[in-house]
JSON list of C-alpha atoms in Angstrom, two decimals:
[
{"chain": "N", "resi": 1, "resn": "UNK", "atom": "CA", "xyz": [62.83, 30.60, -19.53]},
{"chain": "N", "resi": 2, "resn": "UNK", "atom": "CA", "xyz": [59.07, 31.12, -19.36]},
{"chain": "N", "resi": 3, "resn": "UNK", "atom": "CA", "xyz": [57.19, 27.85, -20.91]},
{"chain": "N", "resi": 4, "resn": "UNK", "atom": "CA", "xyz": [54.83, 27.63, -24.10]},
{"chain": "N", "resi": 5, "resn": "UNK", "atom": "CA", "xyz": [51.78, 26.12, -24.37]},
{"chain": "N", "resi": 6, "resn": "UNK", "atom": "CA", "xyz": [50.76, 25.16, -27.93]},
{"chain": "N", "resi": 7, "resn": "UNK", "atom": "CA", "xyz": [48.64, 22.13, -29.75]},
{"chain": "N", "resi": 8, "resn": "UNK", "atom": "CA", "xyz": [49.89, 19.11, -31.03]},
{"chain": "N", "resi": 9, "resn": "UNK", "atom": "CA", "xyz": [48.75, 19.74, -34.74]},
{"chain": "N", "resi": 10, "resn": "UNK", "atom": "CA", "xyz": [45.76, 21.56, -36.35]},
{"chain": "N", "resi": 11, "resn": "UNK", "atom": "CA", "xyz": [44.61, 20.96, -40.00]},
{"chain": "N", "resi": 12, "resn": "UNK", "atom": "CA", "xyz": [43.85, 23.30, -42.79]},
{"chain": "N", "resi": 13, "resn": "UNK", "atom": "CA", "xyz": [42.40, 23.98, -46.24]},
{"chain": "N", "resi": 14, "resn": "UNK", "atom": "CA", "xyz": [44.91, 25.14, -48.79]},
{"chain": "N", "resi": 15, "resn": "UNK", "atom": "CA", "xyz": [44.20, 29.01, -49.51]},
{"chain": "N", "resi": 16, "resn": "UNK", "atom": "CA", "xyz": [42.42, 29.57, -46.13]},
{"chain": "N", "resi": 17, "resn": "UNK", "atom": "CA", "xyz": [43.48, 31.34, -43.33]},
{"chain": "N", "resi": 18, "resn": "UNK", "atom": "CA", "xyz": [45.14, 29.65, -40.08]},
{"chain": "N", "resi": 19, "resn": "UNK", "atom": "CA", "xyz": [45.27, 30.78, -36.95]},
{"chain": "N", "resi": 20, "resn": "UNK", "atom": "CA", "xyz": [48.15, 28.89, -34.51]},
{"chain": "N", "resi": 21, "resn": "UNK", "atom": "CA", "xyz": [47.44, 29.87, -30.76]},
{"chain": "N", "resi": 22, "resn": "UNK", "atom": "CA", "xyz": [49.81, 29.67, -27.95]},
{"chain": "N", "resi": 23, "resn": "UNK", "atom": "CA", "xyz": [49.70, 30.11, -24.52]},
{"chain": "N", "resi": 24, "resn": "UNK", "atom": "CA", "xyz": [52.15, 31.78, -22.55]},
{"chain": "N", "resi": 25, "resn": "UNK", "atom": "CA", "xyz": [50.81, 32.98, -19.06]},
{"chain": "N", "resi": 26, "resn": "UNK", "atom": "CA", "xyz": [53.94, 33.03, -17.10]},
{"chain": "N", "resi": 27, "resn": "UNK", "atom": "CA", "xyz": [55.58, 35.76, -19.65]},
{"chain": "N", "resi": 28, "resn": "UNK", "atom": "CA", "xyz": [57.62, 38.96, -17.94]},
{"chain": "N", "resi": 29, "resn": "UNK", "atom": "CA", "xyz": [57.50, 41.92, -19.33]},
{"chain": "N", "resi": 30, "resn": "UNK", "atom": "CA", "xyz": [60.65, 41.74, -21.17]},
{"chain": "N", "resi": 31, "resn": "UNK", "atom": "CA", "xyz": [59.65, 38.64, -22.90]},
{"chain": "N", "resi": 32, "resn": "UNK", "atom": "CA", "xyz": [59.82, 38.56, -26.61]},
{"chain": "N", "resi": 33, "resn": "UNK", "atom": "CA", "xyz": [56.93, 36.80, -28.49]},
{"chain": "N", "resi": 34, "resn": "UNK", "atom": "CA", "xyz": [59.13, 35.11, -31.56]},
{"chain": "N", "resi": 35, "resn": "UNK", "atom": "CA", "xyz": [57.78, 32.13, -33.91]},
{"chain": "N", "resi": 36, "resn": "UNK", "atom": "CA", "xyz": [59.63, 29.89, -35.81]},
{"chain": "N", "resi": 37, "resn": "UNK", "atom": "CA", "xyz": [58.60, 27.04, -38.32]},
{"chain": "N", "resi": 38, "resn": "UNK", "atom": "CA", "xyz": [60.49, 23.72, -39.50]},
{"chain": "N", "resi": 39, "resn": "UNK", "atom": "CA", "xyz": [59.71, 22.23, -43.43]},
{"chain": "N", "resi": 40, "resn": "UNK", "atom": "CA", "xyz": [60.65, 18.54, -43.47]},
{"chain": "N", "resi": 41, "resn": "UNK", "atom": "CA", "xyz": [64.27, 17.52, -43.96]},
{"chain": "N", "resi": 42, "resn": "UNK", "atom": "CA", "xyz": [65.03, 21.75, -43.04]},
{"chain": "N", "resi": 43, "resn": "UNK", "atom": "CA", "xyz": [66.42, 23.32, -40.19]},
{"chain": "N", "resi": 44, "resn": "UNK", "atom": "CA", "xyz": [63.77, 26.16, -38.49]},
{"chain": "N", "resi": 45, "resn": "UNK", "atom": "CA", "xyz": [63.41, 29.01, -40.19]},
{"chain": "N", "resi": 46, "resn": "UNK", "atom": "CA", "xyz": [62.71, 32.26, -38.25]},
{"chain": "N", "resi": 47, "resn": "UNK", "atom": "CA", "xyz": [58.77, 33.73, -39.03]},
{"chain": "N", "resi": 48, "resn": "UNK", "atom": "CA", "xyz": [57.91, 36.93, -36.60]},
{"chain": "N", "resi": 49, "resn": "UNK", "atom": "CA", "xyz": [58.35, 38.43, -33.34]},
{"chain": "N", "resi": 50, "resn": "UNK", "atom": "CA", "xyz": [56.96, 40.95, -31.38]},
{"chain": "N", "resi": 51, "resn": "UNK", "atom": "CA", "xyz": [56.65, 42.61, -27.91]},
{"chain": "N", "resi": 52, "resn": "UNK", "atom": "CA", "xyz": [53.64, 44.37, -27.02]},
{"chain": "N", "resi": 53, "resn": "UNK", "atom": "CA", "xyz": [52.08, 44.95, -30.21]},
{"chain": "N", "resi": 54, "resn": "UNK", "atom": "CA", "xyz": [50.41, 43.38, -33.25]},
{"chain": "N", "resi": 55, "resn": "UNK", "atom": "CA", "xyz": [53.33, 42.34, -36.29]},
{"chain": "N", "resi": 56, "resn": "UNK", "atom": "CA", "xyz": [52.85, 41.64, -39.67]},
{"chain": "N", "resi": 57, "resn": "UNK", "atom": "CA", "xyz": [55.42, 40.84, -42.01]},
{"chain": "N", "resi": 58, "resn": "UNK", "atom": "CA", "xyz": [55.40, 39.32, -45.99]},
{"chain": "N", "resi": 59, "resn": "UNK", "atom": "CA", "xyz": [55.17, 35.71, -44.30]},
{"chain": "N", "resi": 60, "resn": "UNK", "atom": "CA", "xyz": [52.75, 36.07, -41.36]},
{"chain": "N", "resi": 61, "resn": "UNK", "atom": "CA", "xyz": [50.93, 38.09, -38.57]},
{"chain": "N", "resi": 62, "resn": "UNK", "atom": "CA", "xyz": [51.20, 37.96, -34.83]},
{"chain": "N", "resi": 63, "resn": "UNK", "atom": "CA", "xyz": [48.17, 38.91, -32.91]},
{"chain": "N", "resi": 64, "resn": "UNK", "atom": "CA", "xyz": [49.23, 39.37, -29.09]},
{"chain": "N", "resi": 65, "resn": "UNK", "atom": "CA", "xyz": [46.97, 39.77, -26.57]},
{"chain": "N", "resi": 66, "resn": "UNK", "atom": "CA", "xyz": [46.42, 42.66, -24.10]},
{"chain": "N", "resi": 67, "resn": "UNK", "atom": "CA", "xyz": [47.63, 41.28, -21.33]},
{"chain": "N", "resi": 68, "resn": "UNK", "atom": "CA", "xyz": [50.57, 39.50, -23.59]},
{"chain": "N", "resi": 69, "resn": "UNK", "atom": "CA", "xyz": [49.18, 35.86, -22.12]},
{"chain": "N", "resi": 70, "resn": "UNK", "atom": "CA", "xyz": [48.55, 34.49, -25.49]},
{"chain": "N", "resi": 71, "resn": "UNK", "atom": "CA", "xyz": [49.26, 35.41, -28.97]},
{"chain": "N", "resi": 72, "resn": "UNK", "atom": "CA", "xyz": [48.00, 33.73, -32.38]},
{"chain": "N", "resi": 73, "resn": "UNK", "atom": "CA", "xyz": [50.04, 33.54, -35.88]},
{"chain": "N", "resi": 74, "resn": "UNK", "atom": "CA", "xyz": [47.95, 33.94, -38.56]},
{"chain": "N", "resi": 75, "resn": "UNK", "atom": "CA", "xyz": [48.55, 32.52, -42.04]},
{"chain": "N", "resi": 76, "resn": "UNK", "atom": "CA", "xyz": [46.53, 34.48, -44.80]},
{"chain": "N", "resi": 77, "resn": "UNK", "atom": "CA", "xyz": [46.43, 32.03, -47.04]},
{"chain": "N", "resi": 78, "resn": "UNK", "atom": "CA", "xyz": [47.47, 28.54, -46.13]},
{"chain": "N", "resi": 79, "resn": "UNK", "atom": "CA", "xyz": [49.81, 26.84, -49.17]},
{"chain": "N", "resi": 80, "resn": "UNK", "atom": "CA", "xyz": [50.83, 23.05, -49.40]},
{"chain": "N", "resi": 81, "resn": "UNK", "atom": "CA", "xyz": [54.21, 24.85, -48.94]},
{"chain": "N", "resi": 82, "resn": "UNK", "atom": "CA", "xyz": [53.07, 25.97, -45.16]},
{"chain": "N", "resi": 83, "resn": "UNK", "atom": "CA", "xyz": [52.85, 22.57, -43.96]},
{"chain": "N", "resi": 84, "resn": "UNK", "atom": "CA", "xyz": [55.66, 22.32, -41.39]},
{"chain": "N", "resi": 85, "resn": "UNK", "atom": "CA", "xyz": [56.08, 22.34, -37.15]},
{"chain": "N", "resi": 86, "resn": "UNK", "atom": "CA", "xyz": [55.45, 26.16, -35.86]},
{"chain": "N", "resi": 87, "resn": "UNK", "atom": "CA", "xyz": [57.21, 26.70, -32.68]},
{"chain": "N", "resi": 88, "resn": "UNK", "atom": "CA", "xyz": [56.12, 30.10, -30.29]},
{"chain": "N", "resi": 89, "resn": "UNK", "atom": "CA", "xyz": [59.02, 30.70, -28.46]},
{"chain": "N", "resi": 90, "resn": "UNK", "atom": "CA", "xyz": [59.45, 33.32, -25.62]},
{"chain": "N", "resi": 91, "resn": "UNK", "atom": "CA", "xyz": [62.79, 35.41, -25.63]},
{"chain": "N", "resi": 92, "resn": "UNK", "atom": "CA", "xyz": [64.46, 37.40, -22.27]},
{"chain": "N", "resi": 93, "resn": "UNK", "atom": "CA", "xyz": [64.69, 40.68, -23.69]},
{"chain": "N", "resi": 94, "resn": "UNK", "atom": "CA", "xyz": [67.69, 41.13, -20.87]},
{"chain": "N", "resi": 95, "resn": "UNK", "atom": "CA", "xyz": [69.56, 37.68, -22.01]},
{"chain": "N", "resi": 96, "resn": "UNK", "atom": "CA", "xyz": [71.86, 36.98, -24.59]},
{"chain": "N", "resi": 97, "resn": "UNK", "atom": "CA", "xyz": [70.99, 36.57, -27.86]},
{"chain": "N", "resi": 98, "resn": "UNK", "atom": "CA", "xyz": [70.93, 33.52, -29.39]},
{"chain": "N", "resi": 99, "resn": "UNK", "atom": "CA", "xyz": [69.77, 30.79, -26.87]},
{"chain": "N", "resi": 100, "resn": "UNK", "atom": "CA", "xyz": [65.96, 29.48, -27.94]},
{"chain": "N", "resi": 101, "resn": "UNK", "atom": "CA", "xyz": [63.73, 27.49, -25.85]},
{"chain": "N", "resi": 102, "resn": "UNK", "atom": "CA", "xyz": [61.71, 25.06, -28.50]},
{"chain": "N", "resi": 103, "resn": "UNK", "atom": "CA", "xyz": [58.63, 23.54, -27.08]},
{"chain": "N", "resi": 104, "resn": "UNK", "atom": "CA", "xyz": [57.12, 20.46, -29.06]},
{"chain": "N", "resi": 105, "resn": "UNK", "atom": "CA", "xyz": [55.32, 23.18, -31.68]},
{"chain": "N", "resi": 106, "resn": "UNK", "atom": "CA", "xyz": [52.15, 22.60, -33.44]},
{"chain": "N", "resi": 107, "resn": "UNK", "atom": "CA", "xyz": [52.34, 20.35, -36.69]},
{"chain": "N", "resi": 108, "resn": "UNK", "atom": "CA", "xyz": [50.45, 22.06, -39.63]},
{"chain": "N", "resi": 109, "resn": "UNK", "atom": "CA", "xyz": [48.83, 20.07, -42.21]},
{"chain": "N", "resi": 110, "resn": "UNK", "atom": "CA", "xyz": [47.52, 21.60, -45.11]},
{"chain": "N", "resi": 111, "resn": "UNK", "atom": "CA", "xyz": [45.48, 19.75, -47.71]},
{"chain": "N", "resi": 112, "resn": "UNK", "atom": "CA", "xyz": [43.86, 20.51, -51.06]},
{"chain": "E", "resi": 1, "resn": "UNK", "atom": "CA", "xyz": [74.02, 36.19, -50.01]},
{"chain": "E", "resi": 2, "resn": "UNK", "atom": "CA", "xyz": [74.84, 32.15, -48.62]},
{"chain": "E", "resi": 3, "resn": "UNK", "atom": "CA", "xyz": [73.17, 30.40, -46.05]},
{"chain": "E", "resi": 4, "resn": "UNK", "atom": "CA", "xyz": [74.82, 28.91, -43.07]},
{"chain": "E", "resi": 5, "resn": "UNK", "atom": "CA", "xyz": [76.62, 26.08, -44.27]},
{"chain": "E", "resi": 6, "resn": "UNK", "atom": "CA", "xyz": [77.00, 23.07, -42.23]},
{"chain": "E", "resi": 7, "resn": "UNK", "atom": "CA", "xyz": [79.05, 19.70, -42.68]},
{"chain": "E", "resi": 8, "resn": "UNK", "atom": "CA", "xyz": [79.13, 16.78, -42.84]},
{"chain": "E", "resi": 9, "resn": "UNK", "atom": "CA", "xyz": [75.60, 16.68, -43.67]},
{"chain": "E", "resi": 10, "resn": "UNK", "atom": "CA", "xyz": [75.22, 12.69, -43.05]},
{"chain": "E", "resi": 11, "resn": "UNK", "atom": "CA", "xyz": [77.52, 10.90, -40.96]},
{"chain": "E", "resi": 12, "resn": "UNK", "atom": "CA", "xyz": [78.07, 7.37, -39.13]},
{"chain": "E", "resi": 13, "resn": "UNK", "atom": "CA", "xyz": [79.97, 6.81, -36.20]},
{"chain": "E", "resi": 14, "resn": "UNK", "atom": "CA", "xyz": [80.04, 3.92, -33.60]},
{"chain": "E", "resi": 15, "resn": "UNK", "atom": "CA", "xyz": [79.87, 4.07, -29.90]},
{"chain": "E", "resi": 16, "resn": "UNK", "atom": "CA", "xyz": [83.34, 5.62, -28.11]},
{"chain": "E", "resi": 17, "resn": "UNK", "atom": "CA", "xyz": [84.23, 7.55, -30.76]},
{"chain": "E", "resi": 18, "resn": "UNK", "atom": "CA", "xyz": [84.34, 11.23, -31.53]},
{"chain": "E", "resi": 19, "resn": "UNK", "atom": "CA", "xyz": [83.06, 13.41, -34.18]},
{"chain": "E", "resi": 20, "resn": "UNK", "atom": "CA", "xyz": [83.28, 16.75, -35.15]},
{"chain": "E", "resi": 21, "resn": "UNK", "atom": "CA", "xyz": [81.02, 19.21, -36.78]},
{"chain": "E", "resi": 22, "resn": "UNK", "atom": "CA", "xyz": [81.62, 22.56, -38.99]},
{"chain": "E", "resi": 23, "resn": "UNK", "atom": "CA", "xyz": [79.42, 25.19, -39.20]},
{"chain": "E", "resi": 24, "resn": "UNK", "atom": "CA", "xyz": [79.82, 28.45, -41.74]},
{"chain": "E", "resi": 25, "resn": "UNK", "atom": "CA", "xyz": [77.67, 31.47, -40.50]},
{"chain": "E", "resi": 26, "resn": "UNK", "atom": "CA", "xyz": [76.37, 33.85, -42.74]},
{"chain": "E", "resi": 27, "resn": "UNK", "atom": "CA", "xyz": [78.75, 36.02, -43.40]},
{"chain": "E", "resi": 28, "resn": "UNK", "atom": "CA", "xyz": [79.14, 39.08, -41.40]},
{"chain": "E", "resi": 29, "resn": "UNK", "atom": "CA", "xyz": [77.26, 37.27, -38.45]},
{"chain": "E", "resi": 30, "resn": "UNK", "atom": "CA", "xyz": [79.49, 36.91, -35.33]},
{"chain": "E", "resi": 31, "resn": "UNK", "atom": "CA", "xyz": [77.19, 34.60, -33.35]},
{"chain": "E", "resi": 32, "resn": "UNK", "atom": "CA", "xyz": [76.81, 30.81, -33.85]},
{"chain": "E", "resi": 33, "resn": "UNK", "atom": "CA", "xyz": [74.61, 28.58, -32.31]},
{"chain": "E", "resi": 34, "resn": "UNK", "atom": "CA", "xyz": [74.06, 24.87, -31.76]},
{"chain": "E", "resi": 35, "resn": "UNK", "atom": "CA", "xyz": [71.46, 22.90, -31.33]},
{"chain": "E", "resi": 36, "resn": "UNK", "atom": "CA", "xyz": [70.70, 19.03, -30.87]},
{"chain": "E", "resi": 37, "resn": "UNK", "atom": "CA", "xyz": [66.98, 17.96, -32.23]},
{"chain": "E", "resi": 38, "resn": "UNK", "atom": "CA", "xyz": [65.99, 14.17, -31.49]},
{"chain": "E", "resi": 39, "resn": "UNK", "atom": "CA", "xyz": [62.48, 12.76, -31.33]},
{"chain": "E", "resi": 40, "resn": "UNK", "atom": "CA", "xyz": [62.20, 12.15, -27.98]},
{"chain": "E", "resi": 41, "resn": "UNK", "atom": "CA", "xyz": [63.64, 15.43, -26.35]},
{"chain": "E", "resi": 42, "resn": "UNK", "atom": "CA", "xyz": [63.10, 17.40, -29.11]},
{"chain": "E", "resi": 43, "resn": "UNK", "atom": "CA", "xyz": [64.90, 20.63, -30.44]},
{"chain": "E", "resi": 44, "resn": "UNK", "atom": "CA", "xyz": [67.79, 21.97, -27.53]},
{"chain": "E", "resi": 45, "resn": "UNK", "atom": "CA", "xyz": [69.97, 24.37, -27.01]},
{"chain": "E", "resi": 46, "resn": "UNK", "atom": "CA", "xyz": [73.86, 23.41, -26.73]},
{"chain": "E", "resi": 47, "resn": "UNK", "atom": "CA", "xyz": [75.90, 26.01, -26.70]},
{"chain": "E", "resi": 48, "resn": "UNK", "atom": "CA", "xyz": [76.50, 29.68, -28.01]},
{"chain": "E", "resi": 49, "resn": "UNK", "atom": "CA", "xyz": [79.68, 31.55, -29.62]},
{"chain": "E", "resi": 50, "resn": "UNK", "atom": "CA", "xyz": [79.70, 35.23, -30.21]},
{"chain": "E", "resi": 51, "resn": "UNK", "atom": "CA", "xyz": [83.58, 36.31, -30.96]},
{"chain": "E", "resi": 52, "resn": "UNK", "atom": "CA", "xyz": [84.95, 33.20, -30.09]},
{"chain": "E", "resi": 53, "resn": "UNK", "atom": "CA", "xyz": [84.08, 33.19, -26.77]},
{"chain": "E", "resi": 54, "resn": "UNK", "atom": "CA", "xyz": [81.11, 31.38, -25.35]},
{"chain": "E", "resi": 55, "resn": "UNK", "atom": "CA", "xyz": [78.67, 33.19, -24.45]},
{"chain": "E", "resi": 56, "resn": "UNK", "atom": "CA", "xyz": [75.50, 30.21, -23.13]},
{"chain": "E", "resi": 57, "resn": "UNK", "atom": "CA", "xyz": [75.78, 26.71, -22.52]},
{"chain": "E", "resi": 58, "resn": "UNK", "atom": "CA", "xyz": [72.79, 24.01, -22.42]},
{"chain": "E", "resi": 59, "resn": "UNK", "atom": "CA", "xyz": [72.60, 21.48, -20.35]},
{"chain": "E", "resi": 60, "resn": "UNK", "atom": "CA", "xyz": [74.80, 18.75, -21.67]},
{"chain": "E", "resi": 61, "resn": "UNK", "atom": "CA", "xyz": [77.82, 16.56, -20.81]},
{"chain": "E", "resi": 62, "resn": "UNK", "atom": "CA", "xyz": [81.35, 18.28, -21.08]},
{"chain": "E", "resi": 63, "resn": "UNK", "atom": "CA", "xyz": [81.98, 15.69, -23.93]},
{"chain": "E", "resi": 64, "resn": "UNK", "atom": "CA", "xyz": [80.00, 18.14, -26.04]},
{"chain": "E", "resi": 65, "resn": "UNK", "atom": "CA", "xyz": [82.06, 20.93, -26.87]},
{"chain": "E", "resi": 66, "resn": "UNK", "atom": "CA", "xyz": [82.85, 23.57, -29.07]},
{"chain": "E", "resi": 67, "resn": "UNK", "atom": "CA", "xyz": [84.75, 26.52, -30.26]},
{"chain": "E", "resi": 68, "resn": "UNK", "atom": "CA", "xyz": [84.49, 29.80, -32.74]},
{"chain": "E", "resi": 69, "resn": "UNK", "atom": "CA", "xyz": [87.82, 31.00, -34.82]},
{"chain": "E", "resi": 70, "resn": "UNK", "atom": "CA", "xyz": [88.18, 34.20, -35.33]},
{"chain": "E", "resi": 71, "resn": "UNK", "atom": "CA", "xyz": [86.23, 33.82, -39.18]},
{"chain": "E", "resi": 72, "resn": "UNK", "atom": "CA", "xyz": [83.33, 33.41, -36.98]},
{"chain": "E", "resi": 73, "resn": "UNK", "atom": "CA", "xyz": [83.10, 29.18, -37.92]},
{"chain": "E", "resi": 74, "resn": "UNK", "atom": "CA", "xyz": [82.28, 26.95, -35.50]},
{"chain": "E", "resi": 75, "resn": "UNK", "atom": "CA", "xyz": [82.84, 23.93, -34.93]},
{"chain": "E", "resi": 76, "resn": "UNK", "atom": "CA", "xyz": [81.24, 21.37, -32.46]},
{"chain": "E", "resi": 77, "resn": "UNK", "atom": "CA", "xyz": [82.86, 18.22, -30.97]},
{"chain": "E", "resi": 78, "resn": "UNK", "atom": "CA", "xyz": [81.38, 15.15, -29.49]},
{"chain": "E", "resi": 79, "resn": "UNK", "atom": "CA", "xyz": [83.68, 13.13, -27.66]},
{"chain": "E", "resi": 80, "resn": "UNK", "atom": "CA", "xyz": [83.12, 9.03, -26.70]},
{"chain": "E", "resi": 81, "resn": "UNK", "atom": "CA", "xyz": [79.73, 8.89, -28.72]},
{"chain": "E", "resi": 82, "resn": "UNK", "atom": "CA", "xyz": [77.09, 6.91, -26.66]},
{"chain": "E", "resi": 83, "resn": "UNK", "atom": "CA", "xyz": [74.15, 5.66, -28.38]},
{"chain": "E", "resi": 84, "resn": "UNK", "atom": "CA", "xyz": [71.26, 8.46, -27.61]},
{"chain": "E", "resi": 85, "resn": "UNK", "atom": "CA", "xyz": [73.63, 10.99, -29.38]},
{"chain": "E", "resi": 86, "resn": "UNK", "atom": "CA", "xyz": [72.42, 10.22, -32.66]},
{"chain": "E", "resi": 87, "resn": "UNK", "atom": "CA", "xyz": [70.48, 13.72, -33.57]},
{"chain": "E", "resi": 88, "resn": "UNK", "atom": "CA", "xyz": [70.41, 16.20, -35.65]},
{"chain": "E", "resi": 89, "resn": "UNK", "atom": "CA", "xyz": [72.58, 18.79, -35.35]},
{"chain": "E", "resi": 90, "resn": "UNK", "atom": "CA", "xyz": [71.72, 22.37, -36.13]},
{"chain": "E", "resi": 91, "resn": "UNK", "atom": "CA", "xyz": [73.80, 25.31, -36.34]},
{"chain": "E", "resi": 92, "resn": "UNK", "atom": "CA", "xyz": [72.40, 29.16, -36.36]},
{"chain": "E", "resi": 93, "resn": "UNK", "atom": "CA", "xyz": [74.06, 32.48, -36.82]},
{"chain": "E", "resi": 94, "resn": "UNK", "atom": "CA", "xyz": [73.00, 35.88, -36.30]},
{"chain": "E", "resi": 95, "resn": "UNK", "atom": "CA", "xyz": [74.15, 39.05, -36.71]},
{"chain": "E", "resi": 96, "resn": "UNK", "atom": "CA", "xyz": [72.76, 41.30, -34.11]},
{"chain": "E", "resi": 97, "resn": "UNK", "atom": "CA", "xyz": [73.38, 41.29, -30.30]},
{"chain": "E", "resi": 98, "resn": "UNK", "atom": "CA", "xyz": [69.71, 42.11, -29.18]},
{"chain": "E", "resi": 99, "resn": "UNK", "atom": "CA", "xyz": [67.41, 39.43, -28.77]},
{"chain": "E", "resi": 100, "resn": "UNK", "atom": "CA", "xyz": [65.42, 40.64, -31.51]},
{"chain": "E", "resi": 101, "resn": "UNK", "atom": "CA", "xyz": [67.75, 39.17, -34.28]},
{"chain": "E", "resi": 102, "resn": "UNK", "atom": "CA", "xyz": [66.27, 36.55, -36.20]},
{"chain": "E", "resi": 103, "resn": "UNK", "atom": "CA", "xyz": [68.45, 33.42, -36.14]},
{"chain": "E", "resi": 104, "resn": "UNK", "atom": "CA", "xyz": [69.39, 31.75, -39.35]},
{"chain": "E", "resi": 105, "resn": "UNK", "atom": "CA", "xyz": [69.65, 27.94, -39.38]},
{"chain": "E", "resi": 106, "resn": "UNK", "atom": "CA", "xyz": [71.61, 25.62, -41.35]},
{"chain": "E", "resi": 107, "resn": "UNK", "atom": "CA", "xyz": [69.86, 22.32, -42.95]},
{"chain": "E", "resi": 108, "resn": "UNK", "atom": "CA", "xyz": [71.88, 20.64, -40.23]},
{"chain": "E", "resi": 109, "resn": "UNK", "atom": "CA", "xyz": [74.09, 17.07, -39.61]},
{"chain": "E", "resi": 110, "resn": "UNK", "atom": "CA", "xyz": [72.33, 13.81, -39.44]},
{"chain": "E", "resi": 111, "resn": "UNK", "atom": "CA", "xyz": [74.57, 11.66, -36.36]},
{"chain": "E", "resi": 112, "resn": "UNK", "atom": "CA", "xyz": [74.18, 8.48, -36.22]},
{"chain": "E", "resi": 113, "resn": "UNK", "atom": "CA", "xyz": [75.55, 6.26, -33.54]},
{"chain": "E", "resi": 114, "resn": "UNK", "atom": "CA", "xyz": [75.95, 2.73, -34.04]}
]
């Protein structure tokens, strides 16, 4: 599986936006983009995917780059609520289903 | 409708002996997933059951197993427990074949080995 690149942690104000980067040069062209995050104590919990273009759902946005190298999540409006590890995971459009690579993430903190 | 439902959510064992864990999917979803998430090696893929067959392994020992029934449950077994398999373990189901079904997660069960 192609590898993600992604910080350690970032830090942000609570109703400000965040913007989680990751890197993933090595992608193929039937990579999926997919993010998920993990609250304390929870198991993951599944946030967006895309392919090729820009996402948005209720919970988040995925900006993907042109050449699909990089892509950023963007949280509107951080909440205490947000705080949690996001993990950018890449997803063989050809493969089975269910089998996710998990990197080490990016631990969000989100203060007042 | 219910989450995936795992159990025993907290559990103690000691070294050499075996455990096993339940997982109940979402239902309607005919693929289950496990995963093993420790601090040092992180969150990893075990194995994967779509109509009780398996589908994807991980790379771990044959004393981790597993196996579907045909209510789409899973469970997981870990035979002669060593030390570094206290973890978390996770189960997910999904309901669609493609890669672009999200995977649902249970809250997990806490191993430890003593």
């Amino acid at each position: 599986d192609a590898k993600t690149t992604q910080p350690n942690s970032m830090e942000s104000n609570e109703e400000e936006p965040v913007h989680l980067p990751c890197n993933h040069s090595t992608i193929s062209g039937t990579d999926y983009i997919h993010w998920y995050r993990q609250l304390p104590s929870q198991g993951p919990e599944y946030v967006i995917h895309g392919l090729t273009s820009n996402v948005n759902n209720r919970m988040a946005s995925l900006a993907i780059a042109e050449d699909r190298k990089s892509s950023t999540l963007i949280l509107h409006r951080a909440t205490l609520r947000d705080a949690a590890v996001y993990y950018c995971i890449l997803r063989d459009g050809t493969g089975t289903a269910s089998k996710l690579t998990f990197g080490t993430g990016t631990r969000l903190q989100v203060t007042l | 409708k219910a989450g995936v439902t795992q159990t025993p959510r907290y559990l103690i064992k000691t070294r050499g002996q075996q455990v096993t864990l339940s997982c109940s999917p979402i239902s309607g979803h005919r693929s289950v997933s496990w995963y093993q998430q420790t601090p040092g090696q992180g969150l990893q893929f075990l194995f994967e059951y779509f109509s009780e067959t398996q589908r994807n392994k991980g790379n771990f020992p044959g004393r981790f197993s597993g196996r579907q029934f045909s209510n789409s449950r899973s469970e997981m077994n870990v035979s002669t427990l060593e030390l570094g398999d206290s973890a978390l373990y996770l189960c997910a189901s999904s309901s669609l074949e493609t890669v672009a079904g999200e995977l649902f997660f249970g809250e997990g069960s806490r191993l430890t080995v003593l």
